[in-house]
C-alpha positions as YAML, in Angstrom:
chain: A
units: angstrom
residues:
- id: 1
  name: MET
  ca: [95.59, -78.95, -45.17]
- id: 2
  name: ASN
  ca: [97.62, -78.57, -41.85]
- id: 3
  name: PRO
  ca: [95.97, -75.34, -40.20]
- id: 4
  name: GLU
  ca: [98.10, -72.41, -38.98]
- id: 5
  name: PRO
  ca: [99.07, -70.72, -35.44]
- id: 6
  name: THR
  ca: [96.24, -68.43, -34.78]
- id: 7
  name: GLU
  ca: [97.40, -67.26, -31.48]
- id: 8
  name: PRO
  ca: [98.80, -63.71, -31.09]
- id: 9
  name: ARG
  ca: [102.52, -63.77, -31.15]
- id: 10
  name: THR
  ca: [105.28, -61.53, -29.62]
- id: 11
  name: ALA
  ca: [107.57, -59.86, -32.24]
- id: 12
  name: ASN
  ca: [111.16, -59.79, -31.87]
- id: 13
  name: ARG
  ca: [112.61, -56.75, -29.63]
- id: 14
  name: HIS
  ca: [115.11, -55.06, -27.64]
- id: 15
  name: GLU
  ca: [114.22, -54.03, -24.20]
- id: 16
  name: THR
  ca: [115.77, -52.44, -21.02]
- id: 17
  name: GLY
  ca: [115.65, -54.29, -17.85]
- id: 18
  name: ASP
  ca: [112.85, -54.06, -15.01]
- id: 19
  name: PRO
  ca: [114.16, -55.27, -11.53]
- id: 20
  name: SER
  ca: [110.41, -55.33, -10.36]
- id: 21
  name: ALA
  ca: [109.41, -57.74, -12.93]
- id: 22
  name: VAL
  ca: [109.73, -60.59, -11.31]
- id: 23
  name: LEU
  ca: [109.64, -64.10, -13.35]
- id: 24
  name: PRO
  ca: [106.25, -66.18, -12.54]
- id: 25
  name: ALA
  ca: [106.76, -70.23, -11.80]
- id: 26
  name: ILE
  ca: [106.61, -72.48, -14.98]
- id: 27
  name: GLY
  ca: [105.30, -76.10, -14.52]
- id: 28
  name: GLU
  ca: [107.95, -78.96, -14.38]
- id: 29
  name: ARG
  ca: [107.84, -81.46, -16.91]
- id: 30
  name: ASP
  ca: [109.97, -84.58, -16.93]
- id: 31
  name: LEU
  ca: [112.24, -85.24, -19.81]
- id: 32
  name: PRO
  ca: [110.54, -87.58, -22.32]
- id: 33
  name: PRO
  ca: [112.45, -90.61, -23.27]
- id: 34
  name: GLY
  ca: [114.28, -90.90, -26.56]
- id: 35
  name: ARG
  ca: [113.74, -87.05, -26.98]
- id: 36
  name: HIS
  ca: [115.42, -85.31, -29.67]
- id: 37
  name: GLN
  ca: [119.14, -84.98, -29.17]
- id: 38
  name: PHE
  ca: [119.76, -82.38, -31.28]
- id: 39
  name: HIS
  ca: [118.19, -79.89, -29.00]
- id: 40
  name: LYS
  ca: [119.68, -81.59, -26.08]
- id: 41
  name: GLU
  ca: [123.30, -81.30, -27.82]
- id: 42
  name: ARG
  ca: [122.65, -77.26, -28.23]
- id: 43
  name: LEU
  ca: [121.63, -77.07, -24.55]
- id: 44
  name: MET
  ca: [124.65, -78.87, -23.31]
- id: 45
  name: ASN
  ca: [126.97, -76.58, -25.97]
- id: 46
  name: ARG
  ca: [125.76, -73.56, -24.15]
- id: 47
  name: ILE
  ca: [125.91, -74.58, -20.70]
- id: 48
  name: HIS
  ca: [128.76, -77.20, -20.43]
- id: 49
  name: GLU
  ca: [129.62, -76.11, -17.04]
- id: 50
  name: ASP
  ca: [126.22, -77.29, -15.77]
- id: 51
  name: ARG
  ca: [126.45, -79.24, -12.66]
- id: 52
  name: ARG
  ca: [123.66, -81.29, -12.91]
- id: 53
  name: ALA
  ca: [125.00, -84.74, -12.81]
- id: 54
  name: ALA
  ca: [121.65, -86.47, -14.11]
- id: 55
  name: ALA
  ca: [121.62, -84.42, -17.34]
- id: 56
  name: PRO
  ca: [122.75, -87.22, -19.79]
- id: 57
  name: ARG
  ca: [125.37, -85.90, -22.44]
- id: 58
  name: ALA
  ca: [124.56, -87.43, -25.41]
- id: 59
  name: PRO
  ca: [126.55, -87.82, -28.84]
- id: 60
  name: ARG
  ca: [125.69, -86.41, -32.16]
- id: 61
  name: ASN
  ca: [121.73, -87.04, -32.79]
- id: 62
  name: PRO
  ca: [121.93, -90.92, -33.69]
- id: 63
  name: LEU
  ca: [118.79, -90.41, -36.35]
- id: 64
  name: LEU
  ca: [121.25, -88.50, -38.44]
- id: 65
  name: ARG
  ca: [123.52, -91.52, -38.91]
- id: 66
  name: LYS
  ca: [120.57, -93.83, -40.20]
- id: 67
  name: ALA
  ca: [118.83, -91.57, -42.82]
- id: 68
  name: VAL
  ca: [117.96, -92.87, -45.91]
- id: 69
  name: LEU
  ca: [118.89, -90.33, -48.45]
- id: 70
  name: LEU
  ca: [117.36, -89.60, -51.81]
- id: 71
  name: PRO
  ca: [119.29, -87.91, -54.73]
- id: 72
  name: ALA
  ca: [119.09, -84.15, -53.51]
- id: 73
  name: ALA
  ca: [118.29, -82.84, -56.93]
- id: 74
  name: THR
  ca: [115.28, -85.08, -57.04]
- id: 75
  name: ALA
  ca: [113.98, -84.27, -53.90]
- id: 76
  name: LEU
  ca: [114.06, -80.32, -53.91]
- id: 77
  name: ALA
  ca: [112.84, -80.38, -57.62]
- id: 78
  name: GLY
  ca: [109.34, -81.13, -55.96]
- id: 79
  name: ALA
  ca: [109.64, -78.70, -53.06]
- id: 80
  name: LEU
  ca: [106.49, -76.80, -52.34]
- id: 81
  name: VAL
  ca: [106.12, -73.21, -51.95]
- id: 82
  name: VAL
  ca: [104.16, -72.99, -48.86]
- id: 83
  name: GLY
  ca: [105.35, -73.05, -45.36]
- id: 84
  name: VAL
  ca: [102.72, -73.83, -42.83]
- id: 85
  name: LEU
  ca: [103.88, -74.94, -39.04]
- id: 86
  name: VAL
  ca: [101.69, -77.23, -37.26]
- id: 87
  name: LEU
  ca: [101.90, -76.63, -33.55]
- id: 88
  name: ALA
  ca: [99.02, -78.49, -32.25]
- id: 89
  name: PRO
  ca: [95.74, -79.87, -33.44]
- id: 90
  name: GLY
  ca: [93.25, -76.73, -34.04]
- id: 91
  name: GLY
  ca: [96.01, -74.63, -34.95]
- id: 92
  name: THR
  ca: [96.79, -73.14, -31.68]
- id: 93
  name: PRO
  ca: [99.91, -74.08, -29.32]
- id: 94
  name: ALA
  ca: [98.88, -76.55, -26.83]
- id: 95
  name: THR
  ca: [99.58, -76.67, -23.22]
- id: 96
  name: GLY
  ca: [100.11, -79.19, -20.50]
- id: 97
  name: ASP
  ca: [102.13, -82.50, -20.83]
- id: 98
  name: ASP
  ca: [99.74, -84.01, -23.31]
- id: 99
  name: ARG
  ca: [101.68, -82.85, -26.28]
- id: 100
  name: ALA
  ca: [104.90, -84.67, -24.83]
- id: 101
  name: THR
  ca: [103.17, -87.57, -27.02]
- id: 102
  name: GLY
  ca: [101.53, -85.26, -29.30]
- id: 103
  name: PRO
  ca: [101.39, -84.74, -33.01]
- id: 104
  name: ALA
  ca: [104.93, -84.44, -35.14]
- id: 105
  name: LEU
  ca: [105.43, -80.96, -36.24]
- id: 106
  name: THR
  ca: [105.39, -80.82, -40.07]
- id: 107
  name: THR
  ca: [105.44, -78.18, -42.50]
- id: 108
  name: ARG
  ca: [105.43, -77.74, -46.47]
- id: 109
  name: VAL
  ca: [108.67, -77.45, -47.81]
- id: 110
  name: GLY
  ca: [109.74, -74.12, -49.20]
- id: 111
  name: ALA
  ca: [111.14, -73.50, -53.00]
- id: 112
  name: VAL
  ca: [114.83, -73.25, -52.88]
- id: 113
  name: ASP
  ca: [116.92, -70.71, -54.86]
- id: 114
  name: ALA
  ca: [120.40, -72.09, -55.03]
- id: 115
  name: HIS
  ca: [121.71, -68.42, -56.40]
- id: 116
  name: GLY
  ca: [120.04, -65.97, -54.26]
- id: 117
  name: ALA
  ca: [122.07, -66.37, -50.89]
- id: 118
  name: PRO
  ca: [124.62, -63.66, -51.56]
- id: 119
  name: ARG
  ca: [122.50, -61.01, -52.36]
- id: 120
  name: LEU
  ca: [119.62, -61.73, -49.79]
- id: 121
  name: LEU
  ca: [122.39, -61.93, -47.01]
- id: 122
  name: ASP
  ca: [124.10, -58.85, -48.39]
- id: 123
  name: ARG
  ca: [120.74, -56.88, -47.82]
- id: 124
  name: ILE
  ca: [120.37, -59.06, -44.34]
- id: 125
  name: SER
  ca: [123.94, -57.83, -43.43]
- id: 126
  name: LEU
  ca: [123.17, -54.18, -44.16]
- id: 127
  name: ALA
  ca: [119.78, -54.12, -42.21]
- id: 128
  name: ALA
  ca: [121.80, -56.16, -39.33]
- id: 129
  name: ALA
  ca: [124.64, -53.46, -39.26]
- id: 130
  name: GLY
  ca: [122.01, -50.47, -38.76]
- id: 131
  name: ALA
  ca: [120.54, -52.10, -35.82]
- id: 132
  name: GLU
  ca: [120.60, -50.54, -32.19]
- id: 133
  name: ALA
  ca: [123.29, -51.56, -30.11]
- id: 134
  name: PRO
  ca: [122.72, -51.24, -26.35]
- id: 135
  name: ARG
  ca: [125.21, -51.91, -24.10]
- id: 136
  name: PRO
  ca: [125.06, -53.27, -20.31]
- id: 137
  name: ARG
  ca: [125.57, -51.66, -17.53]
- id: 138
  name: ALA
  ca: [127.93, -52.82, -14.73]
- id: 139
  name: GLY
  ca: [126.36, -56.00, -13.07]
- id: 140
  name: GLN
  ca: [123.69, -56.41, -15.96]
- id: 141
  name: TYR
  ca: [122.75, -59.82, -17.59]
- id: 142
  name: VAL
  ca: [122.35, -60.87, -20.87]
- id: 143
  name: TYR
  ca: [118.43, -61.98, -20.96]
- id: 144
  name: ILE
  ca: [117.53, -64.19, -23.97]
- id: 145
  name: GLU
  ca: [113.80, -65.73, -24.24]
- id: 146
  name: THR
  ca: [112.84, -67.93, -26.84]
- id: 147
  name: ARG
  ca: [110.26, -70.49, -27.77]
- id: 148
  name: SER
  ca: [111.22, -73.99, -29.05]
- id: 149
  name: ALA
  ca: [109.47, -77.15, -29.98]
- id: 150
  name: SER
  ca: [111.07, -80.58, -31.74]
- id: 151
  name: THR
  ca: [110.02, -83.84, -33.25]
- id: 152
  name: TYR
  ca: [111.68, -87.18, -32.18]
- id: 153
  name: VAL
  ca: [111.27, -90.70, -32.26]
- id: 154
  name: LYS
  ca: [109.62, -92.18, -29.12]
- id: 155
  name: THR
  ca: [110.29, -95.85, -28.11]
- id: 156
  name: VAL
  ca: [108.12, -97.68, -25.67]
- id: 157
  name: ASP
  ca: [108.33, -101.27, -25.17]
- id: 158
  name: ASP
  ca: [110.42, -101.91, -28.43]
- id: 159
  name: VAL
  ca: [107.31, -99.67, -30.14]
- id: 160
  name: SER
  ca: [108.60, -96.57, -31.68]
- id: 161
  name: THR
  ca: [106.45, -93.65, -32.70]
- id: 162
  name: LEU
  ca: [107.04, -90.29, -33.98]
- id: 163
  name: VAL
  ca: [105.71, -87.34, -31.29]
- id: 164
  name: GLY
  ca: [106.24, -83.82, -31.14]
- id: 165
  name: GLU
  ca: [107.96, -82.25, -28.08]
- id: 166
  name: PRO
  ca: [105.87, -79.49, -26.42]
- id: 167
  name: LEU
  ca: [105.91, -75.98, -27.86]
- id: 168
  name: HIS
  ca: [107.76, -74.11, -24.76]
- id: 169
  name: THR
  ca: [109.56, -70.96, -23.41]
- id: 170
  name: ARG
  ca: [113.36, -71.40, -22.39]
- id: 171
  name: GLN
  ca: [114.52, -68.49, -20.67]
- id: 172
  name: SER
  ca: [118.50, -67.85, -20.15]
- id: 173
  name: TRP
  ca: [120.58, -65.03, -18.03]
- id: 174
  name: ARG
  ca: [124.14, -64.54, -18.51]
- id: 175
  name: SER
  ca: [126.74, -62.53, -17.24]
- id: 176
  name: PRO
  ca: [128.57, -60.64, -19.87]
- id: 177
  name: ASP
  ca: [131.87, -62.47, -19.07]
- id: 178
  name: GLY
  ca: [129.97, -65.68, -19.01]
- id: 179
  name: ARG
  ca: [130.76, -66.93, -15.42]
- id: 180
  name: LYS
  ca: [127.54, -66.20, -13.77]
- id: 181
  name: GLY
  ca: [124.24, -67.44, -15.14]
- id: 182
  name: TRP
  ca: [120.55, -69.25, -14.76]
- id: 183
  name: LEU
  ca: [118.27, -71.05, -17.06]
- id: 184
  name: ILE
  ca: [114.78, -72.02, -16.90]
- id: 185
  name: GLU
  ca: [113.43, -74.56, -19.46]
- id: 186
  name: PRO
  ca: [110.39, -76.85, -19.05]
- id: 187
  name: GLY
  ca: [111.89, -80.36, -19.49]
- id: 188
  name: ASN
  ca: [115.34, -79.54, -18.77]
- id: 189
  name: THR
  ca: [115.14, -77.70, -15.59]
- id: 190
  name: GLY
  ca: [112.64, -77.81, -12.71]
- id: 191
  name: PRO
  ca: [110.27, -74.72, -12.11]
- id: 192
  name: GLU
  ca: [112.86, -72.90, -10.30]
- id: 193
  name: GLY
  ca: [115.53, -73.36, -12.90]
- id: 194
  name: ILE
  ca: [119.38, -74.13, -12.33]
- id: 195
  name: THR
  ca: [122.44, -72.38, -11.95]
- id: 196
  name: LEU
  ca: [125.02, -72.10, -15.09]
- id: 197
  name: GLU
  ca: [127.98, -71.50, -12.52]
- id: 198
  name: GLY
  ca: [130.23, -74.03, -11.84]
- id: 199
  name: THR
  ca: [133.62, -75.81, -13.03]
- id: 200
  name: ASP
  ca: [134.21, -78.71, -15.56]
- id: 201
  name: GLU
  ca: [134.84, -82.31, -14.90]
- id: 202
  name: GLN
  ca: [138.65, -81.10, -14.19]
- id: 203
  name: GLY
  ca: [137.40, -78.63, -11.75]
- id: 204
  name: ASN
  ca: [138.34, -75.79, -14.02]
- id: 205
  name: VAL
  ca: [135.99, -72.67, -14.63]
- id: 206
  name: PRO
  ca: [135.17, -72.96, -18.45]
- id: 207
  name: GLU
  ca: [136.67, -70.47, -20.68]
- id: 208
  name: PRO
  ca: [134.61, -68.90, -23.48]
- id: 209
  name: HIS
  ca: [135.01, -70.16, -26.61]
- id: 210
  name: LEU
  ca: [133.46, -70.35, -30.19]
- id: 211
  name: GLY
  ca: [131.13, -73.18, -29.23]
- id: 212
  name: GLY
  ca: [130.11, -71.77, -25.86]
- id: 213
  name: PRO
  ca: [130.66, -67.92, -26.07]
- id: 214
  name: SER
  ca: [130.11, -65.11, -23.61]
- id: 215
  name: HIS
  ca: [128.90, -61.89, -24.52]
- id: 216
  name: ASP
  ca: [132.60, -60.52, -23.74]
- id: 217
  name: TYR
  ca: [134.25, -63.11, -26.01]
- id: 218
  name: LEU
  ca: [132.21, -62.20, -28.95]
- id: 219
  name: ALA
  ca: [133.58, -58.59, -28.82]
- id: 220
  name: THR
  ca: [136.88, -60.28, -29.59]
- id: 221
  name: LEU
  ca: [135.54, -62.13, -32.75]
- id: 222
  name: PRO
  ca: [137.18, -60.47, -36.16]
- id: 223
  name: THR
  ca: [134.45, -58.60, -37.94]
- id: 224
  name: ASP
  ca: [136.24, -58.99, -41.48]
- id: 225
  name: PRO
  ca: [134.35, -61.74, -42.85]
- id: 226
  name: ASP
  ca: [136.93, -63.74, -44.45]
- id: 227
  name: GLU
  ca: [138.93, -63.54, -41.47]
- id: 228
  name: LEU
  ca: [135.51, -64.82, -39.30]
- id: 229
  name: LEU
  ca: [135.05, -67.36, -41.82]
- id: 230
  name: ARG
  ca: [138.86, -68.40, -41.44]
- id: 231
  name: LYS
  ca: [138.59, -68.64, -37.79]
- id: 232
  name: ILE
  ca: [135.23, -70.77, -37.54]
- id: 233
  name: TYR
  ca: [136.72, -73.19, -40.13]
- id: 234
  name: GLU
  ca: [139.85, -73.63, -38.27]
- id: 235
  name: GLU
  ca: [138.58, -74.19, -34.82]
- id: 236
  name: THR
  ca: [135.52, -76.44, -35.75]
- id: 237
  name: GLU
  ca: [137.87, -78.53, -37.83]
- id: 238
  name: GLY
  ca: [136.55, -82.46, -37.71]
- id: 239
  name: GLN
  ca: [133.29, -81.51, -35.78]
- id: 240
  name: GLY
  ca: [129.84, -82.17, -37.58]
- id: 241
  name: ASN
  ca: [128.84, -83.55, -40.90]
- id: 242
  name: GLY
  ca: [131.44, -81.63, -43.00]
- id: 243
  name: LYS
  ca: [133.41, -78.27, -42.63]
- id: 244
  name: ASP
  ca: [130.66, -76.24, -44.73]
- id: 245
  name: GLN
  ca: [128.07, -77.76, -42.93]
- id: 246
  name: GLN
  ca: [129.35, -77.20, -39.33]
- id: 247
  name: ALA
  ca: [130.35, -73.79, -40.61]
- id: 248
  name: PHE
  ca: [126.79, -73.02, -40.80]
- id: 249
  name: THR
  ca: [125.78, -74.45, -37.68]
- id: 250
  name: THR
  ca: [128.21, -72.37, -35.98]
- id: 251
  name: ILE
  ca: [127.19, -69.22, -37.05]
- id: 252
  name: GLY
  ca: [123.46, -70.43, -36.80]
- id: 253
  name: ASP
  ca: [124.26, -71.03, -33.00]
- id: 254
  name: LEU
  ca: [126.38, -67.61, -32.59]
- id: 255
  name: LEU
  ca: [122.84, -65.87, -34.21]
- id: 256
  name: THR
  ca: [120.39, -67.66, -32.03]
- id: 257
  name: GLU
  ca: [122.18, -68.51, -28.56]
- id: 258
  name: SER
  ca: [123.86, -65.26, -28.28]
- id: 259
  name: TRP
  ca: [123.49, -61.60, -28.98]
- id: 260
  name: PRO
  ca: [126.33, -60.67, -31.19]
- id: 261
  name: THR
  ca: [126.58, -56.70, -31.83]
- id: 262
  name: PRO
  ca: [125.64, -55.07, -34.99]
- id: 263
  name: GLU
  ca: [129.06, -55.25, -36.53]
- id: 264
  name: LEU
  ca: [129.67, -58.88, -35.64]
- id: 265
  name: THR
  ca: [126.16, -59.64, -36.68]
- id: 266
  name: ALA
  ca: [126.82, -58.36, -40.16]
- id: 267
  name: ALA
  ca: [130.08, -60.00, -40.51]
- id: 268
  name: LEU
  ca: [128.49, -63.22, -39.77]
- id: 269
  name: TYR
  ca: [126.03, -62.83, -42.33]
- id: 270
  name: ARG
  ca: [128.70, -62.10, -44.85]
- id: 271
  name: ALA
  ca: [130.84, -65.22, -43.67]
- id: 272
  name: ALA
  ca: [127.74, -67.30, -44.44]
- id: 273
  name: ALA
  ca: [127.40, -65.94, -47.91]
- id: 274
  name: ARG
  ca: [130.99, -67.27, -48.52]
- id: 275
  name: ILE
  ca: [129.78, -71.08, -47.61]
- id: 276
  name: PRO
  ca: [129.33, -73.33, -50.58]
- id: 277
  name: GLY
  ca: [125.89, -74.72, -50.64]
- id: 278
  name: VAL
  ca: [123.99, -72.05, -48.70]
- id: 279
  name: VAL
  ca: [120.66, -71.31, -50.50]
- id: 280
  name: THR
  ca: [117.48, -69.35, -50.08]
- id: 281
  name: VAL
  ca: [114.29, -70.60, -49.19]
- id: 282
  name: ASP
  ca: [110.97, -68.27, -50.22]
- id: 283
  name: SER
  ca: [109.02, -69.08, -47.19]
- id: 284
  name: ALA
  ca: [109.38, -70.42, -43.80]
- id: 285
  name: THR
  ca: [107.53, -70.20, -40.35]
- id: 286
  name: ASP
  ca: [109.42, -69.87, -36.81]
- id: 287
  name: ALA
  ca: [108.10, -71.35, -33.62]
- id: 288
  name: ALA
  ca: [106.02, -68.58, -32.42]
- id: 289
  name: GLY
  ca: [104.24, -68.76, -36.02]
- id: 290
  name: ARG
  ca: [105.93, -65.65, -37.67]
- id: 291
  name: LYS
  ca: [106.53, -66.19, -41.80]
- id: 292
  name: GLY
  ca: [109.41, -65.29, -43.62]
- id: 293
  name: VAL
  ca: [112.18, -66.14, -46.25]
- id: 294
  name: ALA
  ca: [115.03, -68.13, -45.02]
- id: 295
  name: VAL
  ca: [118.52, -68.66, -45.66]
- id: 296
  name: ALA
  ca: [119.52, -72.43, -45.29]
- id: 297
  name: ARG
  ca: [121.54, -75.24, -46.17]
- id: 298
  name: LEU
  ca: [120.92, -78.82, -46.83]
- id: 299
  name: ASP
  ca: [122.96, -81.54, -44.51]
- id: 300
  name: GLU
  ca: [123.57, -84.01, -47.33]
- id: 301
  name: PHE
  ca: [124.59, -86.39, -44.92]
- id: 302
  name: SER
  ca: [121.49, -86.40, -42.77]
- id: 303
  name: GLY
  ca: [118.81, -85.33, -45.61]
- id: 304
  name: GLN
  ca: [117.83, -82.10, -42.95]
- id: 305
  name: ARG
  ca: [117.94, -78.56, -44.21]
- id: 306
  name: THR
  ca: [118.52, -76.02, -41.41]
- id: 307
  name: GLU
  ca: [116.76, -72.58, -42.17]
- id: 308
  name: TRP
  ca: [117.45, -69.23, -40.79]
- id: 309
  name: ILE
  ca: [114.41, -67.26, -40.80]
- id: 310
  name: PHE
  ca: [114.07, -63.45, -41.67]
- id: 311
  name: ASP
  ca: [111.10, -61.07, -41.66]
- id: 312
  name: SER
  ca: [110.34, -60.46, -45.46]
- id: 313
  name: ARG
  ca: [110.02, -56.63, -44.65]
- id: 314
  name: THR
  ca: [112.28, -55.85, -42.20]
- id: 315
  name: LEU
  ca: [115.06, -58.57, -42.57]
- id: 316
  name: THR
  ca: [114.89, -59.16, -38.60]
- id: 317
  name: PHE
  ca: [116.53, -62.18, -37.81]
- id: 318
  name: LEU
  ca: [113.43, -64.38, -36.44]
- id: 319
  name: GLY
  ca: [115.06, -67.66, -35.61]
- id: 320
  name: GLU
  ca: [115.84, -70.85, -36.77]
- id: 321
  name: ARG
  ca: [114.49, -74.41, -37.61]
- id: 322
  name: THR
  ca: [115.60, -77.64, -39.17]
- id: 323
  name: VAL
  ca: [113.52, -79.68, -41.60]
- id: 324
  name: GLN
  ca: [113.77, -82.99, -43.09]
- id: 325
  name: VAL
  ca: [113.50, -82.89, -46.85]
- id: 326
  name: VAL
  ca: [115.68, -85.59, -48.13]
- id: 327
  name: GLY
  ca: [114.97, -88.91, -47.22]
- id: 328
  name: ASP
  ca: [113.57, -90.71, -44.45]
- id: 329
  name: GLY
  ca: [115.37, -90.37, -41.27]
- id: 330
  name: GLY
  ca: [114.95, -91.95, -37.25]
- id: 331
  name: GLU
  ca: [114.01, -95.16, -36.15]
- id: 332
  name: GLY
  ca: [112.26, -97.29, -39.09]
- id: 333
  name: GLY
  ca: [112.15, -94.05, -41.17]
- id: 334
  name: LEU
  ca: [109.45, -92.53, -39.19]
- id: 335
  name: ILE
  ca: [111.15, -89.14, -39.91]
- id: 336
  name: LYS
  ca: [109.36, -88.16, -43.20]
- id: 337
  name: PRO
  ca: [110.15, -85.24, -45.72]
- id: 338
  name: GLY
  ca: [108.24, -82.05, -44.60]
- id: 339
  name: THR
  ca: [109.04, -82.98, -40.90]
- id: 340
  name: VAL
  ca: [110.48, -80.03, -38.55]
- id: 341
  name: VAL
  ca: [112.94, -81.60, -36.48]
- id: 342
  name: PHE
  ca: [113.50, -78.57, -34.25]
- id: 343
  name: THR
  ca: [112.33, -75.04, -34.19]
- id: 344
  name: HIS
  ca: [113.54, -71.95, -32.22]
- id: 345
  name: ALA
  ca: [112.12, -68.53, -32.52]
- id: 346
  name: ILE
  ca: [114.06, -65.64, -30.90]
- id: 347
  name: MET
  ca: [111.51, -63.32, -28.71]
- id: 348
  name: VAL
  ca: [113.60, -61.33, -26.37]
- id: 349
  name: ARG
  ca: [117.05, -60.25, -26.09]
- id: 350
  name: ALA
  ca: [117.69, -57.77, -23.71]
- id: 351
  name: PHE
  ca: [119.99, -56.39, -20.42]
- id: 352
  name: VAL
  ca: [118.59, -56.71, -17.33]
- id: 353
  name: ASP
  ca: [119.44, -55.92, -13.74]
- id: 354
  name: ASP
  ca: [119.70, -59.48, -12.02]
- id: 355
  name: ILE
  ca: [119.04, -63.16, -12.41]
- id: 356
  name: ARG
  ca: [115.45, -64.13, -12.70]
- id: 357
  name: VAL
  ca: [114.57, -60.78, -13.72]
- id: 358
  name: THR
  ca: [112.68, -60.25, -16.80]
- id: 359
  name: PRO
  ca: [112.58, -56.79, -19.25]
- id: 360
  name: SER
  ca: [109.43, -54.56, -18.91]
- id: 361
  name: ALA
  ca: [106.56, -55.44, -21.01]
- id: 362
  name: SER
  ca: [106.49, -52.18, -22.51]
- id: 363
  name: SER
  ca: [108.12, -52.49, -25.99]
...
């Protein structure tokens, strides 16, 4: 049986900024060839104004187009109950560059309840609406710290293997208007990070939008679930693998890559409950090793299921992961059911006083 993570984990929390807390150096790692493009695309959607000329802009994950699918009912009927995320041999997250060619991330696929999502999302929305709603002081930045990992097909000398991307910490700072910011992410930036300021290819300062929102932009979104979902459908028309899957993906991005107010967060959950095909999963584990229940949707085109993971007791949003559950994906069908294609855990969201300043260690 695959081991579970055993290292202590940091709970998801809100903290106040501490200007004296300076970010320690983070080791640099080259971008591995053929790395999973889904993570790359999510990054580029958030920082489309990034001036790094060397950063390749890849299309939607090509592995998805080559997935060999099985009937969904057949695959899901045999789904197992337990969710165990393998981060490294021995059950603890490995460190260093050796994990760039480490083992694939795998899990036992949780059992699905096709009718449980509306009720669970209603409970989750009520919990979210009652959460703390801190507001930034003038000049502060939105700080988001996450832990991520992925599995991808790596090809060297025409030989393809399935490898795991290292579990790593991603730290971003954005001004509320979205015009200033900083990003540090091993494998995507150097140890000092990169600026998120700049202009687009036409020399214009990018305006916040649904696919790349600022904190201020989020305040303009409707909090009526029907109106919100209608806006999402309209502004994402023609994107992704169908309108319902893209709506689910867009809501997931807003939940993981930004910091919506409690009122908007509750509306996002209620909007998600109205999307056809949304289900519950009885067990899932995030990138930090925290177990919970999940709200999910199967992308029938790729055979991959995106799961939003919540603490079973408090219903706090922990993060999300994407799991291959139907058919074999990737070059040569190397991505088998049970492969964790991408996993992303939210560790800290807070307002801080400057770029490269982290919140206080006290909770």
